[in-house]
Tab-separated table of C-alpha atoms in Angstrom:
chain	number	residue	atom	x	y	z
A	1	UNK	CA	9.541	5.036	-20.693
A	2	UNK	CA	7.958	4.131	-17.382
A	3	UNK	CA	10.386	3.951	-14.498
A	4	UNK	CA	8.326	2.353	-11.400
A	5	UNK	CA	5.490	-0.089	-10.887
A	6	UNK	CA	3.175	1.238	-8.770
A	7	UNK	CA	0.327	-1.655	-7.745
A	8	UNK	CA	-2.143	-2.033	-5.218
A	9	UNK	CA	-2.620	-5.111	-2.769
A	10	UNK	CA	-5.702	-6.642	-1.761
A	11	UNK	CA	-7.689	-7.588	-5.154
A	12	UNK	CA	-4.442	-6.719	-7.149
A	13	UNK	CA	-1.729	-8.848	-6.081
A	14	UNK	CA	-3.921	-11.347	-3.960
A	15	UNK	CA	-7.252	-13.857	-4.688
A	16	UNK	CA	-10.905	-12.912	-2.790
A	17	UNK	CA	-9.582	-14.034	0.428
A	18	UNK	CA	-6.267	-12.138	0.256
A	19	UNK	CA	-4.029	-14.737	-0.198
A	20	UNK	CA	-1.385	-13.489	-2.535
A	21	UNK	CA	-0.830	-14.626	-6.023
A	22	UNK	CA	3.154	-16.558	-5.598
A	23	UNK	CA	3.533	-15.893	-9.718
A	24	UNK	CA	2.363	-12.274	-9.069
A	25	UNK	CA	5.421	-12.470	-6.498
A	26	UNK	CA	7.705	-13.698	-8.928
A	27	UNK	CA	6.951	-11.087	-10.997
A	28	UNK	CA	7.684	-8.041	-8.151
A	29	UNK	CA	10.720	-10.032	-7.637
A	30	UNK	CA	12.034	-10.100	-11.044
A	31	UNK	CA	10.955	-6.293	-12.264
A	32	UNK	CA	13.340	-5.664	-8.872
A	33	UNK	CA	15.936	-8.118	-9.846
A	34	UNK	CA	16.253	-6.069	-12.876
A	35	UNK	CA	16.458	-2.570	-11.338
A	36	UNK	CA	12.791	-1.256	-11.496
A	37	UNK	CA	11.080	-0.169	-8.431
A	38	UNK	CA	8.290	-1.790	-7.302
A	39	UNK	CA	5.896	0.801	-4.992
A	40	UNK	CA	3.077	-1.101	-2.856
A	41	UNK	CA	-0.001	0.980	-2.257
A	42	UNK	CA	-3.065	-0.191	-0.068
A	43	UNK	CA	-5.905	0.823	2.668
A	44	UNK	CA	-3.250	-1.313	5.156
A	45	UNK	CA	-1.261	0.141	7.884
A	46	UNK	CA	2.214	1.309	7.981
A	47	UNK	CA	3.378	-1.428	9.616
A	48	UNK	CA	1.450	-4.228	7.817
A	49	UNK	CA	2.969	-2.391	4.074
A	50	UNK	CA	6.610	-2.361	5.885
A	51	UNK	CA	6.540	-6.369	6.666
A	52	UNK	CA	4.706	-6.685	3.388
A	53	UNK	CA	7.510	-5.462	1.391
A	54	UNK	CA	10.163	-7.111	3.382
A	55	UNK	CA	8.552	-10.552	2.433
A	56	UNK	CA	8.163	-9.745	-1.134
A	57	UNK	CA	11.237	-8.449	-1.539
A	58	UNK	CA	10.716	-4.631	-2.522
A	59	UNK	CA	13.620	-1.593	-1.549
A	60	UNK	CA	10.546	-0.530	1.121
A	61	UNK	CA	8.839	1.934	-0.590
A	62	UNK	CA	5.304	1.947	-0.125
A	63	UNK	CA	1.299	3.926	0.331
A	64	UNK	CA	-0.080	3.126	2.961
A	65	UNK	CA	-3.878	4.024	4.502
A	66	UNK	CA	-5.474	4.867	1.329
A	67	UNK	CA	-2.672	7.463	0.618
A	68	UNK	CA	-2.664	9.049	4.218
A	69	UNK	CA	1.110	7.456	4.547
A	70	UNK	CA	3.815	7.042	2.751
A	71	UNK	CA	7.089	6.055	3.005
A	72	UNK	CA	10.774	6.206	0.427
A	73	UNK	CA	12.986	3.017	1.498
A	74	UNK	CA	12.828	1.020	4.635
A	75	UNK	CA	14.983	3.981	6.426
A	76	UNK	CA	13.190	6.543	5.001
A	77	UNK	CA	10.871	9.318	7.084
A	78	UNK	CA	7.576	8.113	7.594
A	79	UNK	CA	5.091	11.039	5.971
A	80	UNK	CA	1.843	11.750	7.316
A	81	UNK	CA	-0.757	13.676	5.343
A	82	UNK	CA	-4.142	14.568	6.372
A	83	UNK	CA	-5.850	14.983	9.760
A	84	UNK	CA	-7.106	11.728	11.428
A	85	UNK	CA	-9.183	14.079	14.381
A	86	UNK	CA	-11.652	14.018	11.380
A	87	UNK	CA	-11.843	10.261	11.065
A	88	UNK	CA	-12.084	10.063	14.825
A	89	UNK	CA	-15.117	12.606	15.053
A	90	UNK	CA	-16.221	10.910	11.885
A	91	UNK	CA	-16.105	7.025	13.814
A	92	UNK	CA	-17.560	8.300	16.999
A	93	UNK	CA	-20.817	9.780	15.360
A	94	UNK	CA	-21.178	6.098	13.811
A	95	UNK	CA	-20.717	4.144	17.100
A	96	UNK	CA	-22.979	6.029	18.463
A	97	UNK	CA	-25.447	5.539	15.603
A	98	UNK	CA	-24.881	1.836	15.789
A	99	UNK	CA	-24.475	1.096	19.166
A	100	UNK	CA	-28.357	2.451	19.401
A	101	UNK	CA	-29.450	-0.357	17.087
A	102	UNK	CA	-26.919	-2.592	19.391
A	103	UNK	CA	-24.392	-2.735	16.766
A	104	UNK	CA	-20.493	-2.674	17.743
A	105	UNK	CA	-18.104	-2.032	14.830
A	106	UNK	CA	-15.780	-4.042	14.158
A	107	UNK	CA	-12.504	-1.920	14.262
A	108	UNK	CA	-9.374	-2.472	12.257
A	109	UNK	CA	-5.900	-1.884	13.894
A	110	UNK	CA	-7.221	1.305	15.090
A	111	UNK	CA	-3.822	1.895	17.205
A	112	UNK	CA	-1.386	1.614	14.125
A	113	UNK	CA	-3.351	4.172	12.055
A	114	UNK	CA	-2.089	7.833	11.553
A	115	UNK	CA	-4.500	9.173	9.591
A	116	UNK	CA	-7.901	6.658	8.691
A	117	UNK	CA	-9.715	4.697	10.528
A	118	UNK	CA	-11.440	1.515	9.350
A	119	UNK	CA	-13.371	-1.158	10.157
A	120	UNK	CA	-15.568	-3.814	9.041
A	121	UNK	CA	-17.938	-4.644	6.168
A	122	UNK	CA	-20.860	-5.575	8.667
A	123	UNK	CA	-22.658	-2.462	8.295
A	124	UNK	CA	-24.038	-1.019	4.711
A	125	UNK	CA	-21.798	1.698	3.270
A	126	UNK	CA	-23.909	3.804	1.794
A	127	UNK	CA	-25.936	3.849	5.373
A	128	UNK	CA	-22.718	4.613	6.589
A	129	UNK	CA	-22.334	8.176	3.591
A	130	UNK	CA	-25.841	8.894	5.414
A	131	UNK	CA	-24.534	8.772	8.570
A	132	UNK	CA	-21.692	10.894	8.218
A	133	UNK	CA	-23.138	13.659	5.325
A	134	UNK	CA	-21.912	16.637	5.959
A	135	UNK	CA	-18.570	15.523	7.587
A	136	UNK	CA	-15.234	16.232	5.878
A	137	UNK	CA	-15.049	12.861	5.239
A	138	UNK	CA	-14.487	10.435	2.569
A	139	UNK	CA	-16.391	6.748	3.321
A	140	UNK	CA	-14.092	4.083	1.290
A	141	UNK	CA	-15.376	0.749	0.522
A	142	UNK	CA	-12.568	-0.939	-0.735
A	143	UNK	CA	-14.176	-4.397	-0.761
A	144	UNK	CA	-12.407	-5.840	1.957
A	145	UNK	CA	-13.191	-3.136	5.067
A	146	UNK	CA	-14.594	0.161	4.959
A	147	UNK	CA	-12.217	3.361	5.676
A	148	UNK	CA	-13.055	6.800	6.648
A	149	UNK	CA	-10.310	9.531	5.355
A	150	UNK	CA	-10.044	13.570	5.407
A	151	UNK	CA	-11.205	14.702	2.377
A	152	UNK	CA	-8.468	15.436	-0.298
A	153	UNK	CA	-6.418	12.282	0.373
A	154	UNK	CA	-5.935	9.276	-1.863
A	155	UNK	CA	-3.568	7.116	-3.049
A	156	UNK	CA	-2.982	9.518	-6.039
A	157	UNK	CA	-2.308	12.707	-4.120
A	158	UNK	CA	0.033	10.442	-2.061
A	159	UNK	CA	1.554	9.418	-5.438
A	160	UNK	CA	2.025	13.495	-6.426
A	161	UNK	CA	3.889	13.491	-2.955
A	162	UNK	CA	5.873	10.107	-3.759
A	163	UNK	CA	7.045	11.193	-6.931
A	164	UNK	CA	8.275	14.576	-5.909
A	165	UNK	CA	10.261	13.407	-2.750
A	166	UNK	CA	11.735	10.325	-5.469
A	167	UNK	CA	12.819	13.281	-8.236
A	168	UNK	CA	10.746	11.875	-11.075
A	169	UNK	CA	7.392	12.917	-12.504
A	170	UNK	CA	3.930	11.219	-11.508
A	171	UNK	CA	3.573	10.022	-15.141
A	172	UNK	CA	7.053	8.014	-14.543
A	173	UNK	CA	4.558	5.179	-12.469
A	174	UNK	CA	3.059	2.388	-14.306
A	175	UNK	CA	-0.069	1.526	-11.803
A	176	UNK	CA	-2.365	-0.839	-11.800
A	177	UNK	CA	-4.871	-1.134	-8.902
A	178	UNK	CA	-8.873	-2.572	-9.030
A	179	UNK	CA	-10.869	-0.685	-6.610
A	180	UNK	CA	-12.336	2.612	-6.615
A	181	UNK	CA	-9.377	3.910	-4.194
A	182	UNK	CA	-7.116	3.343	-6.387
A	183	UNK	CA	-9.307	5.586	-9.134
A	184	UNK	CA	-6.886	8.549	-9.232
A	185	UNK	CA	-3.414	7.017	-8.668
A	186	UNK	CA	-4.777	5.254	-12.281
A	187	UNK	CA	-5.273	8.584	-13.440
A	188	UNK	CA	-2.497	10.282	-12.783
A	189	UNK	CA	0.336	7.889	-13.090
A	190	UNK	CA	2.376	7.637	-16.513
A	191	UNK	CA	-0.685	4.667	-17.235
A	192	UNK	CA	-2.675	3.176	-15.143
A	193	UNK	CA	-4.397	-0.267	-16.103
A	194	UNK	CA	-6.756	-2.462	-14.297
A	195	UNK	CA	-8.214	-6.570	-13.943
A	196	UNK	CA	-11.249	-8.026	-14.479
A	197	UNK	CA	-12.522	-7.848	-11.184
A	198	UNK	CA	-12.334	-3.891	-10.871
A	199	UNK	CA	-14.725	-1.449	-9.718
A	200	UNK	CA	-17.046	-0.139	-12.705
A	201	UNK	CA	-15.642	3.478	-11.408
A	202	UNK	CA	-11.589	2.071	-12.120
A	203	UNK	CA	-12.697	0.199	-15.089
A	204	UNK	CA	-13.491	3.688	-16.891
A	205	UNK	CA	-10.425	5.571	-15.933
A	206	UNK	CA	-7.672	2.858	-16.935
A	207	UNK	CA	-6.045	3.036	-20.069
A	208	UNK	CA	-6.390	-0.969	-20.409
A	209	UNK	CA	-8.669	-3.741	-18.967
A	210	UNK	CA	-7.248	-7.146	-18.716
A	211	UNK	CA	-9.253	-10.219	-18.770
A	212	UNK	CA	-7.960	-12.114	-15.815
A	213	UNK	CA	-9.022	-11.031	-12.569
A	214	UNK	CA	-7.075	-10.496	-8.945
A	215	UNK	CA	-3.441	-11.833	-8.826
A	216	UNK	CA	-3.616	-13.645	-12.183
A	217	UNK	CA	-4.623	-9.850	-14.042
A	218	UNK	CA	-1.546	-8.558	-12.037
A	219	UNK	CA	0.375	-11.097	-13.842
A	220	UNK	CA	-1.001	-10.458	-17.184
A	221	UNK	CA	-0.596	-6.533	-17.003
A	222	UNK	CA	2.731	-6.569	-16.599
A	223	UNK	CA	3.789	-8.943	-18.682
A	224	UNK	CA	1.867	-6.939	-21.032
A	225	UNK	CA	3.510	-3.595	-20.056
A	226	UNK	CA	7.062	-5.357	-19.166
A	227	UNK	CA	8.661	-3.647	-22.398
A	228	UNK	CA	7.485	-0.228	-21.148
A	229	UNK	CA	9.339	-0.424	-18.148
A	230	UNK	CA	13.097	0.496	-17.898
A	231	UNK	CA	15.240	0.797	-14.811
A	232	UNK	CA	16.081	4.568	-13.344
């Protein structure tokens, strides 16, 4: 049996405009009120996934920066993994790049991040992968901003870390998640299932496809899944 619910945020648990779904809230709320975890996992900052869980109602345990942080419990030890001096060198050769064509990025919360940088979808991506070929570094469109991580990071290494520090195995986590960050956390939890609106890339690794899309295909996977799901 499956012993935590692992989900992403933004396109997950929320609508285009990341407003979250209140029924996909009722749902966190209840899997907790019966004794399963719930683990958040997003591109977010530490401290945007800490008051996150707070008003949802999780124990505090959550992924944050695209698996670069994470966090057991609201006291726990905040872990960093990987090497933001790469995202740094990374973001600096594309300001410069930019600010030639008299283009300022848009930066996201650049003082709260430990170990990704991101910033707005203004600029192309894959002009941004041109940019930076070469570098150690991973370019992340989630969607909602683009992110630039060390190589080797992600939300599913993160989730190898998680689930050693919690004393359960990886395939313990029942995740669901729609973009293609969330690609290996879906492939290396217990299951992994995704929504309508997922990338093509998640679409092919998920064990299951539901047919509503953002918050509503939260809601539908785990009522789905509920009976797989049994407190630790």
């Amino acid at each position: 049996m499956l012993k935590v619910l692992l989900t992403d945020v933004d396109g997950t648990i929320t609508d285009p405009t990341r407003r979250i779904n209140t029924e996909a809230i009722a749902c966190i709320r209840s899997l907790m009120d019966d004794g399963i975890e719930v683990v958040l996992a997003s591109g977010n900052t530490s401290c945007f996934m800490d008051a996150l869980c707070k008003m949802i109602g999780t124990k505090g345990t959550y992924i944050a920066e695209n698996g670069g942080v994470y966090r057991i419990g609201y006291t726990g030890t905040l872990r960093i993994n990987g090497d933001q001096s790469i995202s740094r060198t990374a973001l600096e050769t594309l300001q410069a790049y930019y600010r030639k064509k008299g283009v300022e990025l848009e930066l996201y919360n650049p003082t709260n991040r430990y170990t990704d940088l991101a910033f707005a979808r203004s600029v192309p991506a894959e002009e941004v992968k041109q940019v930076l070929a070469g570098l150690p570094v991973q370019v992340i469109d989630t969607g909602f901003a683009i992110h630039l991580q060390a190589e080797g990071i992600s939300k599913g290494t993160a989730l190898l870390d998680l689930a050693h520090d919690m004393g359960i195995s990886p395939t313990d986590f029942f995740a669901i998640g729609d973009g293609i960050n969330d690609v290996q956390m879906l492939e290396w939890a217990g299951k992994g299932v995704t929504i309508a609106n997922a990338h093509p890339a998640t679409k092919k690794v998920a064990s299951d496809v539901m047919e509503e899309a953002y918050g509503k295909g939260f809601v539908q996977a785990t009522k789905k899944y509920r009976s797989y799901l049994r407190a630790r």
